[in-house]
Tab-separated table of C-alpha atoms in Angstrom:
chain	number	residue	atom	x	y	z
N	1	UNK	CA	-43.548	-29.881	12.574
N	2	UNK	CA	-46.171	-27.413	13.534
N	3	UNK	CA	-45.492	-26.346	17.084
N	4	UNK	CA	-48.003	-24.368	19.098
N	5	UNK	CA	-46.805	-20.928	20.224
N	6	UNK	CA	-45.303	-21.013	23.749
N	7	UNK	CA	-47.182	-19.240	26.520
N	8	UNK	CA	-44.931	-19.441	29.595
N	9	UNK	CA	-41.390	-18.158	29.929
N	10	UNK	CA	-40.116	-21.683	30.388
N	11	UNK	CA	-41.798	-22.894	27.226
N	12	UNK	CA	-40.640	-19.828	25.342
N	13	UNK	CA	-36.989	-20.367	26.212
N	14	UNK	CA	-37.097	-24.103	25.566
N	15	UNK	CA	-38.757	-23.422	22.263
N	16	UNK	CA	-35.929	-21.089	21.299
N	17	UNK	CA	-33.269	-23.546	22.385
N	18	UNK	CA	-34.604	-26.339	20.200
N	19	UNK	CA	-32.864	-26.914	16.900
N	20	UNK	CA	-34.636	-27.525	13.660
N	21	UNK	CA	-33.609	-31.145	13.175
N	22	UNK	CA	-34.775	-34.023	11.038
N	23	UNK	CA	-35.775	-36.057	14.091
N	24	UNK	CA	-35.547	-36.283	17.845
N	25	UNK	CA	-32.036	-37.199	19.036
N	26	UNK	CA	-31.457	-40.270	21.185
N	27	UNK	CA	-28.530	-39.988	23.564
N	28	UNK	CA	-25.576	-37.623	23.470
N	29	UNK	CA	-24.143	-39.008	20.248
N	30	UNK	CA	-26.572	-39.635	17.446
N	31	UNK	CA	-25.209	-39.333	13.938
N	32	UNK	CA	-28.546	-39.844	12.277
N	33	UNK	CA	-29.647	-36.418	13.486
N	34	UNK	CA	-28.730	-33.206	11.721
N	35	UNK	CA	-29.430	-29.615	12.733
N	36	UNK	CA	-30.851	-28.153	9.549
N	37	UNK	CA	-30.904	-24.584	10.877
N	38	UNK	CA	-27.225	-24.587	11.909
N	39	UNK	CA	-26.124	-26.067	8.606
N	40	UNK	CA	-28.354	-23.707	6.628
N	41	UNK	CA	-27.212	-20.524	8.341
N	42	UNK	CA	-23.538	-21.491	8.429
N	43	UNK	CA	-23.588	-22.304	4.710
N	44	UNK	CA	-25.406	-19.034	3.958
N	45	UNK	CA	-22.842	-17.112	6.004
N	46	UNK	CA	-20.012	-19.022	4.329
N	47	UNK	CA	-21.410	-17.929	0.980
N	48	UNK	CA	-21.745	-14.351	2.257
N	49	UNK	CA	-18.111	-14.311	3.409
N	50	UNK	CA	-16.665	-16.283	0.503
N	51	UNK	CA	-18.744	-14.490	-2.107
N	52	UNK	CA	-18.091	-10.953	-0.949
N	53	UNK	CA	-14.382	-11.544	-0.431
N	54	UNK	CA	-14.129	-13.363	-3.749
N	55	UNK	CA	-15.762	-10.418	-5.528
N	56	UNK	CA	-13.340	-8.053	-3.816
N	57	UNK	CA	-10.406	-10.323	-4.696
N	58	UNK	CA	-11.442	-10.625	-8.326
N	59	UNK	CA	-11.610	-6.879	-8.849
N	60	UNK	CA	-8.656	-6.041	-6.592
N	61	UNK	CA	-6.095	-3.761	-8.185
N	62	UNK	CA	-2.730	-2.493	-7.086
N	63	UNK	CA	-3.931	0.989	-8.014
N	64	UNK	CA	-6.290	3.120	-5.957
N	65	UNK	CA	-8.611	0.695	-4.126
N	66	UNK	CA	-12.362	1.139	-3.933
N	67	UNK	CA	-14.257	1.347	-0.655
N	68	UNK	CA	-15.077	-2.336	-0.437
N	69	UNK	CA	-11.582	-3.382	-1.484
N	70	UNK	CA	-10.308	-1.058	1.213
N	71	UNK	CA	-12.436	-2.767	3.833
N	72	UNK	CA	-11.395	-6.234	2.697
N	73	UNK	CA	-7.754	-5.196	2.669
N	74	UNK	CA	-8.144	-3.822	6.173
N	75	UNK	CA	-9.378	-7.215	7.397
N	76	UNK	CA	-6.736	-9.122	5.423
N	77	UNK	CA	-3.938	-6.919	6.692
N	78	UNK	CA	-5.186	-7.239	10.263
N	79	UNK	CA	-5.168	-11.050	9.988
N	80	UNK	CA	-1.809	-11.026	8.212
N	81	UNK	CA	-0.258	-8.968	11.024
N	82	UNK	CA	-1.682	-11.311	13.657
N	83	UNK	CA	-0.356	-14.374	11.858
N	84	UNK	CA	3.085	-12.859	11.247
N	85	UNK	CA	3.338	-11.846	14.905
N	86	UNK	CA	2.782	-15.418	16.069
N	87	UNK	CA	4.356	-17.490	13.326
N	88	UNK	CA	7.644	-16.786	11.604
N	89	UNK	CA	7.819	-19.653	9.139
N	90	UNK	CA	6.167	-19.883	5.763
N	91	UNK	CA	2.800	-21.566	5.581
N	92	UNK	CA	0.324	-21.023	2.776
N	93	UNK	CA	-2.556	-22.358	4.853
N	94	UNK	CA	-2.271	-20.525	8.134
N	95	UNK	CA	-3.226	-16.985	7.124
N	96	UNK	CA	-6.206	-17.951	4.918
N	97	UNK	CA	-7.332	-20.290	7.688
N	98	UNK	CA	-7.168	-17.451	10.192
N	99	UNK	CA	-9.095	-15.166	7.843
N	100	UNK	CA	-11.759	-17.823	7.314
N	101	UNK	CA	-12.161	-18.454	11.028
N	102	UNK	CA	-12.298	-14.785	11.968
N	103	UNK	CA	-14.836	-13.764	9.342
N	104	UNK	CA	-16.987	-16.874	9.563
N	105	UNK	CA	-17.177	-16.899	13.347
N	106	UNK	CA	-17.808	-13.158	13.358
N	107	UNK	CA	-20.746	-13.636	10.995
N	108	UNK	CA	-22.059	-16.531	13.132
N	109	UNK	CA	-21.913	-14.347	16.200
N	110	UNK	CA	-23.364	-11.332	14.411
N	111	UNK	CA	-26.580	-13.322	13.911
N	112	UNK	CA	-26.991	-13.041	17.663
N	113	UNK	CA	-27.590	-9.273	17.431
N	114	UNK	CA	-30.643	-9.801	15.252
N	115	UNK	CA	-33.831	-9.633	17.336
N	116	UNK	CA	-34.287	-13.099	18.844
N	117	UNK	CA	-37.754	-13.557	17.455
N	118	UNK	CA	-37.310	-12.016	14.005
N	119	UNK	CA	-36.208	-15.001	11.942
N	120	UNK	CA	-37.987	-17.667	14.059
N	121	UNK	CA	-41.250	-15.707	13.668
N	122	UNK	CA	-40.756	-15.498	9.904
N	123	UNK	CA	-39.988	-19.230	9.853
N	124	UNK	CA	-43.082	-19.902	11.919
N	125	UNK	CA	-45.078	-18.027	9.328
N	126	UNK	CA	-43.589	-20.373	6.723
N	127	UNK	CA	-44.576	-23.405	8.778
N	128	UNK	CA	-41.221	-24.111	10.428
N	129	UNK	CA	-41.614	-24.659	14.135
N	130	UNK	CA	-38.107	-24.284	15.481
N	131	UNK	CA	-35.228	-22.164	14.278
N	132	UNK	CA	-31.923	-21.337	15.908
N	133	UNK	CA	-30.280	-18.625	13.870
N	134	UNK	CA	-26.895	-18.361	15.620
N	135	UNK	CA	-24.685	-21.229	14.415
N	136	UNK	CA	-22.092	-20.590	17.129
N	137	UNK	CA	-24.670	-21.474	19.792
N	138	UNK	CA	-24.575	-24.986	18.374
N	139	UNK	CA	-21.824	-27.045	19.987
N	140	UNK	CA	-21.646	-29.163	16.816
N	141	UNK	CA	-20.612	-26.097	14.800
N	142	UNK	CA	-17.959	-24.816	17.175
N	143	UNK	CA	-16.650	-28.313	17.830
N	144	UNK	CA	-16.460	-29.018	14.104
N	145	UNK	CA	-14.164	-26.037	13.666
N	146	UNK	CA	-12.100	-26.883	16.742
N	147	UNK	CA	-11.777	-30.495	15.619
N	148	UNK	CA	-10.593	-29.438	12.178
N	149	UNK	CA	-8.019	-27.210	13.844
N	150	UNK	CA	-7.002	-30.121	16.077
N	151	UNK	CA	-6.487	-32.364	13.061
N	152	UNK	CA	-4.338	-29.634	11.513
N	153	UNK	CA	-2.323	-29.356	14.743
N	154	UNK	CA	-1.594	-33.092	14.667
N	155	UNK	CA	-0.850	-32.977	10.917
N	156	UNK	CA	1.617	-30.096	11.150
N	157	UNK	CA	3.244	-31.491	14.300
N	158	UNK	CA	3.991	-34.769	12.502
N	159	UNK	CA	4.920	-33.009	9.258
N	160	UNK	CA	7.385	-30.606	10.873
N	161	UNK	CA	8.843	-32.784	13.621
N	162	UNK	CA	8.327	-36.264	12.221
N	163	UNK	CA	6.236	-38.880	13.971
N	164	UNK	CA	9.159	-39.659	16.305
N	165	UNK	CA	9.687	-36.013	17.132
N	166	UNK	CA	6.018	-35.518	17.857
N	167	UNK	CA	5.857	-38.587	20.092
N	168	UNK	CA	9.071	-37.566	21.825
N	169	UNK	CA	7.554	-34.192	22.547
N	170	UNK	CA	4.575	-35.940	24.109
N	171	UNK	CA	6.534	-38.441	26.186
N	172	UNK	CA	10.032	-37.108	26.975
N	173	UNK	CA	9.156	-33.769	28.564
N	174	UNK	CA	8.686	-31.869	30.826
N	175	UNK	CA	10.448	-34.497	33.031
N	176	UNK	CA	13.754	-35.568	31.550
N	177	UNK	CA	16.484	-37.929	32.685
N	178	UNK	CA	19.833	-39.110	31.394
N	179	UNK	CA	19.329	-42.693	32.531
N	180	UNK	CA	17.294	-44.624	29.892
N	181	UNK	CA	15.470	-46.646	32.523
N	182	UNK	CA	14.371	-43.571	34.460
N	183	UNK	CA	13.470	-41.985	31.158
N	184	UNK	CA	11.163	-44.877	30.349
N	185	UNK	CA	9.629	-44.705	33.796
N	186	UNK	CA	8.884	-41.023	33.287
N	187	UNK	CA	7.015	-41.622	30.029
N	188	UNK	CA	3.531	-42.165	31.540
N	189	UNK	CA	3.771	-39.014	33.666
N	190	UNK	CA	4.985	-36.983	30.713
N	191	UNK	CA	2.334	-38.408	28.444
N	192	UNK	CA	-0.367	-37.479	30.908
N	193	UNK	CA	0.974	-33.937	31.323
N	194	UNK	CA	1.284	-33.399	27.577
N	195	UNK	CA	-1.804	-35.139	26.282
N	196	UNK	CA	-4.192	-33.281	28.556
N	197	UNK	CA	-3.274	-29.794	27.236
N	198	UNK	CA	-3.233	-31.150	23.699
N	199	UNK	CA	-6.752	-32.533	24.004
N	200	UNK	CA	-7.878	-29.528	25.988
N	201	UNK	CA	-7.132	-27.239	23.041
N	202	UNK	CA	-10.019	-28.187	20.741
N	203	UNK	CA	-12.372	-28.588	23.680
N	204	UNK	CA	-11.562	-25.199	25.182
N	205	UNK	CA	-11.670	-23.561	21.744
N	206	UNK	CA	-15.122	-24.861	20.982
N	207	UNK	CA	-16.583	-24.526	24.476
N	208	UNK	CA	-15.362	-20.960	24.919
N	209	UNK	CA	-17.088	-19.788	21.765
N	210	UNK	CA	-20.182	-21.872	22.361
N	211	UNK	CA	-20.455	-20.815	26.009
N	212	UNK	CA	-20.099	-17.109	25.337
N	213	UNK	CA	-22.605	-17.038	22.530
N	214	UNK	CA	-25.036	-19.360	24.245
N	215	UNK	CA	-24.970	-17.136	27.318
N	216	UNK	CA	-25.402	-14.043	25.180
N	217	UNK	CA	-28.375	-15.525	23.416
N	218	UNK	CA	-29.835	-16.625	26.752
N	219	UNK	CA	-29.736	-13.044	28.047
N	220	UNK	CA	-31.647	-11.864	24.975
N	221	UNK	CA	-34.175	-14.658	25.489
N	222	UNK	CA	-34.630	-13.767	29.162
N	223	UNK	CA	-35.146	-10.115	28.263
N	224	UNK	CA	-37.638	-11.186	25.621
N	225	UNK	CA	-39.726	-13.000	28.257
N	226	UNK	CA	-40.519	-9.577	29.764
N	227	UNK	CA	-42.992	-9.003	26.949
N	228	UNK	CA	-44.224	-12.502	26.477
N	229	UNK	CA	-47.912	-11.635	26.440
N	230	UNK	CA	-47.889	-9.411	23.400
N	231	UNK	CA	-50.357	-6.609	22.853
N	232	UNK	CA	-52.585	-7.459	25.810
N	233	UNK	CA	-49.937	-6.441	28.351
N	234	UNK	CA	-50.043	-2.880	27.024
N	235	UNK	CA	-53.261	-2.425	28.950
N	236	UNK	CA	-51.424	-2.295	32.295
N	237	UNK	CA	-48.787	0.048	33.652
N	238	UNK	CA	-46.565	-2.928	34.496
N	239	UNK	CA	-46.785	-4.080	30.902
N	240	UNK	CA	-45.519	-0.742	29.627
N	241	UNK	CA	-42.771	-0.787	32.248
N	242	UNK	CA	-41.609	-4.246	31.155
N	243	UNK	CA	-41.724	-3.190	27.511
N	244	UNK	CA	-39.528	-0.191	28.234
N	245	UNK	CA	-37.164	-2.298	30.313
N	246	UNK	CA	-36.877	-4.886	27.599
N	247	UNK	CA	-36.092	-2.244	25.019
N	248	UNK	CA	-33.454	-0.517	27.144
N	249	UNK	CA	-31.779	-3.647	28.470
N	250	UNK	CA	-31.761	-5.375	25.077
N	251	UNK	CA	-30.191	-2.290	23.565
N	252	UNK	CA	-27.489	-2.126	26.246
N	253	UNK	CA	-26.833	-5.844	25.987
N	254	UNK	CA	-26.683	-5.686	22.171
N	255	UNK	CA	-24.104	-2.891	22.314
N	256	UNK	CA	-22.054	-4.841	24.827
N	257	UNK	CA	-22.543	-7.951	22.758
N	258	UNK	CA	-20.931	-6.261	19.761
N	259	UNK	CA	-17.710	-6.399	21.756
N	260	UNK	CA	-18.272	-10.017	22.742
N	261	UNK	CA	-18.937	-11.292	19.232
N	262	UNK	CA	-15.849	-9.567	17.834
N	263	UNK	CA	-13.695	-10.631	20.740
N	264	UNK	CA	-14.795	-14.270	20.543
N	265	UNK	CA	-14.105	-14.395	16.800
N	266	UNK	CA	-10.718	-12.826	17.431
N	267	UNK	CA	-9.856	-15.225	20.273
N	268	UNK	CA	-10.793	-18.290	18.221
N	269	UNK	CA	-8.643	-17.018	15.350
N	270	UNK	CA	-5.621	-16.047	17.458
N	271	UNK	CA	-5.616	-19.276	19.463
N	272	UNK	CA	-5.809	-21.318	16.258
N	273	UNK	CA	-2.827	-19.417	14.862
N	274	UNK	CA	-0.882	-19.835	18.096
N	275	UNK	CA	-1.618	-23.568	18.329
N	276	UNK	CA	-0.624	-24.156	14.717
N	277	UNK	CA	2.492	-22.006	15.106
N	278	UNK	CA	3.474	-24.047	18.168
N	279	UNK	CA	2.868	-27.257	16.254
N	280	UNK	CA	5.309	-26.176	13.541
N	281	UNK	CA	8.076	-24.787	15.693
N	282	UNK	CA	10.756	-26.913	17.295
N	283	UNK	CA	11.398	-26.584	20.986
V	1	UNK	CA	-27.650	-30.650	23.300
V	2	UNK	CA	-26.128	-33.591	21.552
V	3	UNK	CA	-23.341	-34.279	19.118
V	4	UNK	CA	-24.634	-35.399	15.748
V	5	UNK	CA	-24.183	-35.395	11.985
V	6	UNK	CA	-24.062	-31.582	12.026
V	7	UNK	CA	-20.494	-31.918	13.313
V	8	UNK	CA	-19.364	-33.855	10.245
V	9	UNK	CA	-21.213	-31.627	7.803
V	10	UNK	CA	-19.802	-28.512	9.467
V	11	UNK	CA	-16.272	-29.894	9.258
V	12	UNK	CA	-16.728	-30.454	5.528
V	13	UNK	CA	-18.172	-26.957	5.038
V	14	UNK	CA	-15.317	-25.498	7.064
V	15	UNK	CA	-12.664	-27.368	5.057
V	16	UNK	CA	-14.220	-26.319	1.756
V	17	UNK	CA	-14.386	-22.709	2.952
V	18	UNK	CA	-10.726	-22.766	4.039
V	19	UNK	CA	-9.735	-24.229	0.680
V	20	UNK	CA	-11.764	-21.581	-1.142
V	21	UNK	CA	-10.213	-18.741	0.883
V	22	UNK	CA	-6.747	-20.166	0.371
V	23	UNK	CA	-7.176	-20.604	-3.377
V	24	UNK	CA	-9.349	-17.723	-4.533
V	25	UNK	CA	-9.385	-15.029	-1.869
V	26	UNK	CA	-6.181	-14.652	0.105
V	27	UNK	CA	-3.553	-14.534	-2.662
V	28	UNK	CA	-5.709	-12.344	-4.902
V	29	UNK	CA	-6.094	-9.729	-2.183
V	30	UNK	CA	-2.612	-9.886	-0.710
V	31	UNK	CA	-0.931	-9.899	-4.150
V	32	UNK	CA	-2.230	-6.473	-5.220
V	33	UNK	CA	-1.579	-5.136	-1.717
V	34	UNK	CA	2.057	-6.179	-1.885
V	35	UNK	CA	2.371	-4.862	-5.415
V	36	UNK	CA	0.939	-1.543	-4.301
V	37	UNK	CA	3.338	-1.274	-1.394
V	38	UNK	CA	6.198	-2.066	-3.802
V	39	UNK	CA	4.937	0.658	-6.150
V	40	UNK	CA	4.692	3.162	-3.330
V	41	UNK	CA	8.194	2.304	-2.151
V	42	UNK	CA	9.520	2.703	-5.698
V	43	UNK	CA	7.637	5.987	-6.051
V	44	UNK	CA	9.105	7.341	-2.841
V	45	UNK	CA	12.597	6.309	-3.893
V	46	UNK	CA	12.095	7.970	-7.272
V	47	UNK	CA	10.770	11.114	-5.610
V	48	UNK	CA	13.788	11.298	-3.309
V	49	UNK	CA	16.117	10.717	-6.237
V	50	UNK	CA	14.465	13.353	-8.419
V	51	UNK	CA	14.606	15.808	-5.524
V	52	UNK	CA	18.324	15.161	-5.261
V	53	UNK	CA	18.692	15.483	-9.054
V	54	UNK	CA	16.770	18.755	-8.967
V	55	UNK	CA	19.151	20.093	-6.328
V	56	UNK	CA	22.136	19.063	-8.407
V	57	UNK	CA	20.633	20.559	-11.545
V	58	UNK	CA	19.972	23.821	-9.739
V	59	UNK	CA	23.555	23.956	-8.529
V	60	UNK	CA	24.798	23.215	-12.021
V	61	UNK	CA	22.489	25.826	-13.535
V	62	UNK	CA	23.766	28.429	-11.082
V	63	UNK	CA	27.309	27.472	-11.968
V	64	UNK	CA	26.584	27.822	-15.688
V	65	UNK	CA	24.877	31.179	-15.193
V	66	UNK	CA	27.834	32.423	-13.162
V	67	UNK	CA	30.266	31.240	-15.831
V	68	UNK	CA	28.188	32.858	-18.570
V	69	UNK	CA	28.091	36.124	-16.663
V	70	UNK	CA	31.864	36.023	-16.177
V	71	UNK	CA	32.376	35.293	-19.842
V	72	UNK	CA	30.004	38.085	-20.861
V	73	UNK	CA	31.893	40.548	-18.649
V	74	UNK	CA	35.144	39.350	-20.147
V	75	UNK	CA	33.790	39.713	-23.692
V	76	UNK	CA	32.502	43.216	-22.967
V	77	UNK	CA	35.890	44.151	-21.533
V	78	UNK	CA	37.674	42.737	-24.549
V	79	UNK	CA	35.292	44.495	-26.907
V	80	UNK	CA	35.859	47.799	-25.113
V	81	UNK	CA	39.573	47.340	-25.241
V	82	UNK	CA	39.438	46.352	-28.875
V	83	UNK	CA	37.286	49.336	-29.823
V	84	UNK	CA	39.681	51.686	-28.065
V	85	UNK	CA	42.526	50.053	-29.916
V	86	UNK	CA	40.694	50.410	-33.206
V	87	UNK	CA	39.942	54.051	-32.525
V	88	UNK	CA	43.569	54.693	-31.632
V	89	UNK	CA	44.692	52.810	-34.718
V	90	UNK	CA	42.299	54.740	-36.916
V	91	UNK	CA	43.470	57.989	-35.370
V	92	UNK	CA	47.105	57.003	-36.018
V	93	UNK	CA	46.371	56.005	-39.601
V	94	UNK	CA	44.396	59.151	-40.248
V	95	UNK	CA	47.083	61.506	-38.894
V	96	UNK	CA	49.791	59.644	-40.806
V	97	UNK	CA	47.713	59.956	-43.967
V	98	UNK	CA	47.157	63.614	-43.299
V	99	UNK	CA	50.867	64.185	-42.818
V	100	UNK	CA	51.579	62.235	-45.938
V	101	UNK	CA	49.057	64.301	-47.912
V	102	UNK	CA	50.490	67.511	-46.526
V	103	UNK	CA	53.995	66.400	-47.407
V	104	UNK	CA	52.823	65.398	-50.865
V	105	UNK	CA	51.172	68.764	-51.325
V	106	UNK	CA	54.353	70.532	-50.210
V	107	UNK	CA	56.396	68.437	-52.587
V	108	UNK	CA	53.990	69.090	-55.449
V	109	UNK	CA	53.998	72.773	-54.732
V	110	UNK	CA	57.791	72.816	-54.619
V	111	UNK	CA	57.993	70.853	-57.841
V	112	UNK	CA	55.504	73.140	-59.481
V	113	UNK	CA	57.372	76.241	-58.383
V	114	UNK	CA	60.686	74.809	-59.609
V	115	UNK	CA	59.072	73.957	-62.899
V	116	UNK	CA	57.571	77.424	-63.195
V	117	UNK	CA	60.902	78.989	-62.327
V	118	UNK	CA	62.643	76.850	-64.958
V	119	UNK	CA	60.067	77.876	-67.545
V	120	UNK	CA	60.426	81.501	-66.607
V	121	UNK	CA	64.200	81.288	-66.756
V	122	UNK	CA	64.037	79.674	-70.139
V	123	UNK	CA	61.617	82.316	-71.266
V	124	UNK	CA	63.822	85.073	-69.856
V	125	UNK	CA	66.935	83.519	-71.490
V	126	UNK	CA	65.133	83.361	-74.778
V	127	UNK	CA	63.942	86.903	-74.381
V	128	UNK	CA	67.494	87.947	-73.483
V	129	UNK	CA	68.942	86.153	-76.463
V	130	UNK	CA	66.259	87.654	-78.721
V	131	UNK	CA	66.936	91.051	-77.270
V	132	UNK	CA	70.655	90.685	-77.633
V	133	UNK	CA	70.234	89.433	-81.209
V	134	UNK	CA	68.056	92.413	-82.017
V	135	UNK	CA	70.605	94.689	-80.441
V	136	UNK	CA	73.469	93.085	-82.243
V	137	UNK	CA	71.523	92.829	-85.409
V	138	UNK	CA	72.477	89.444	-86.177
V	139	UNK	CA	71.596	85.999	-85.411
V	140	UNK	CA	73.084	84.510	-82.349
V	141	UNK	CA	73.689	80.889	-82.670
V	142	UNK	CA	72.338	79.307	-79.477
V	143	UNK	CA	74.869	76.514	-79.808
V	144	UNK	CA	77.933	78.667	-79.912
V	145	UNK	CA	76.703	80.808	-77.104
V	146	UNK	CA	75.282	78.078	-75.042
V	147	UNK	CA	77.748	78.602	-72.259
V	148	UNK	CA	76.979	82.266	-72.064
V	149	UNK	CA	73.240	81.637	-72.184
V	150	UNK	CA	73.368	79.036	-69.493
V	151	UNK	CA	75.301	81.238	-67.109
V	152	UNK	CA	72.829	83.977	-67.853
V	153	UNK	CA	69.886	81.713	-67.186
V	154	UNK	CA	71.524	80.575	-63.926
V	155	UNK	CA	72.014	84.136	-62.924
V	156	UNK	CA	68.364	84.919	-63.582
V	157	UNK	CA	67.100	81.900	-61.731
V	158	UNK	CA	69.313	82.627	-58.799
V	159	UNK	CA	68.551	86.297	-58.926
């Protein structure tokens, strides 16, 4: 898949928005296609998170903690506080799930602060034409997480309230009536009002993260187009000006982006905890 | 942008990662943290308790020192009193002994003088009898003249 280097801004951006996939997709849904770059980087980051935390967990002592154990405990305690604030029952899954989401999504997003051309250029040197390094700019990745959370929401709703309880929650509120006939008549309206927010949860979860990170990456790409012509633009004053602008603006945006990537990881984690807490609590 | 197999693979990766965190990471980090907080709580309780114990011990030590001081004062007082008593007693004994010795000496002296007087009287009586016998030229039987001799001796001793 040797792709010629892009020369115009349009080509450059399109080039950067193309996934490394096994083949060209046909249509919106095509399950024969796989994004190798997204899977590769998310698995690498999963290993980074799982491995480092596992090492910390294996050597963790109740005595005086080391520096890394301290850091890990800081994160764990932060997540634990968030979970305990939202959910008052006992659930062995919820807190580890929140920790996984927060750290994994944070690492996904952190890839966005790397210079946009660093890894793709290295990959190009190795003969790989396209490379998207930020897994959270892939809707498949964010939607996979949101969908898993959605399945867990359904699972815990049915587990804690029973299938009848869950269905009743979907169909018998917010409009209620004493008369059984009126009650039955209200079911479609209730179902509509309840099913939309339920389905909106995974979609909003995944789109929020995807949208924020995609936009962030797009800003970096647009700033990168200021110096698209390489060394030859250093011969003009305008070229130097654009170079300086790119450096300054990218720096400012990267600093601001540090907030965004943390905040988006945090939001994904907190909303997951809140949704799952709601699923397990009776109204 | 399209939805594809990546979605399924990512869900599997996500589930495996959650399982891994739940099994091998979360409990092994939170466990020691909870144990440490328990230890710290126990340590603080122990510190508070030992502080309280120290206070009590100090109070008790002060009490004991005060008692000991009182007792020492008492013992010193008693000892002083006792020594005075002993001195007085010794003085009493000594003066009594002295008096007794003086009395004894007086008695001995008196006895000795009586004895000497008796001896002298007897000697004088004998000398008188010898003198009288020499004057009379004959033997005087002390038995027949015992009465006379005795009254003579009495006269001498009284004289």
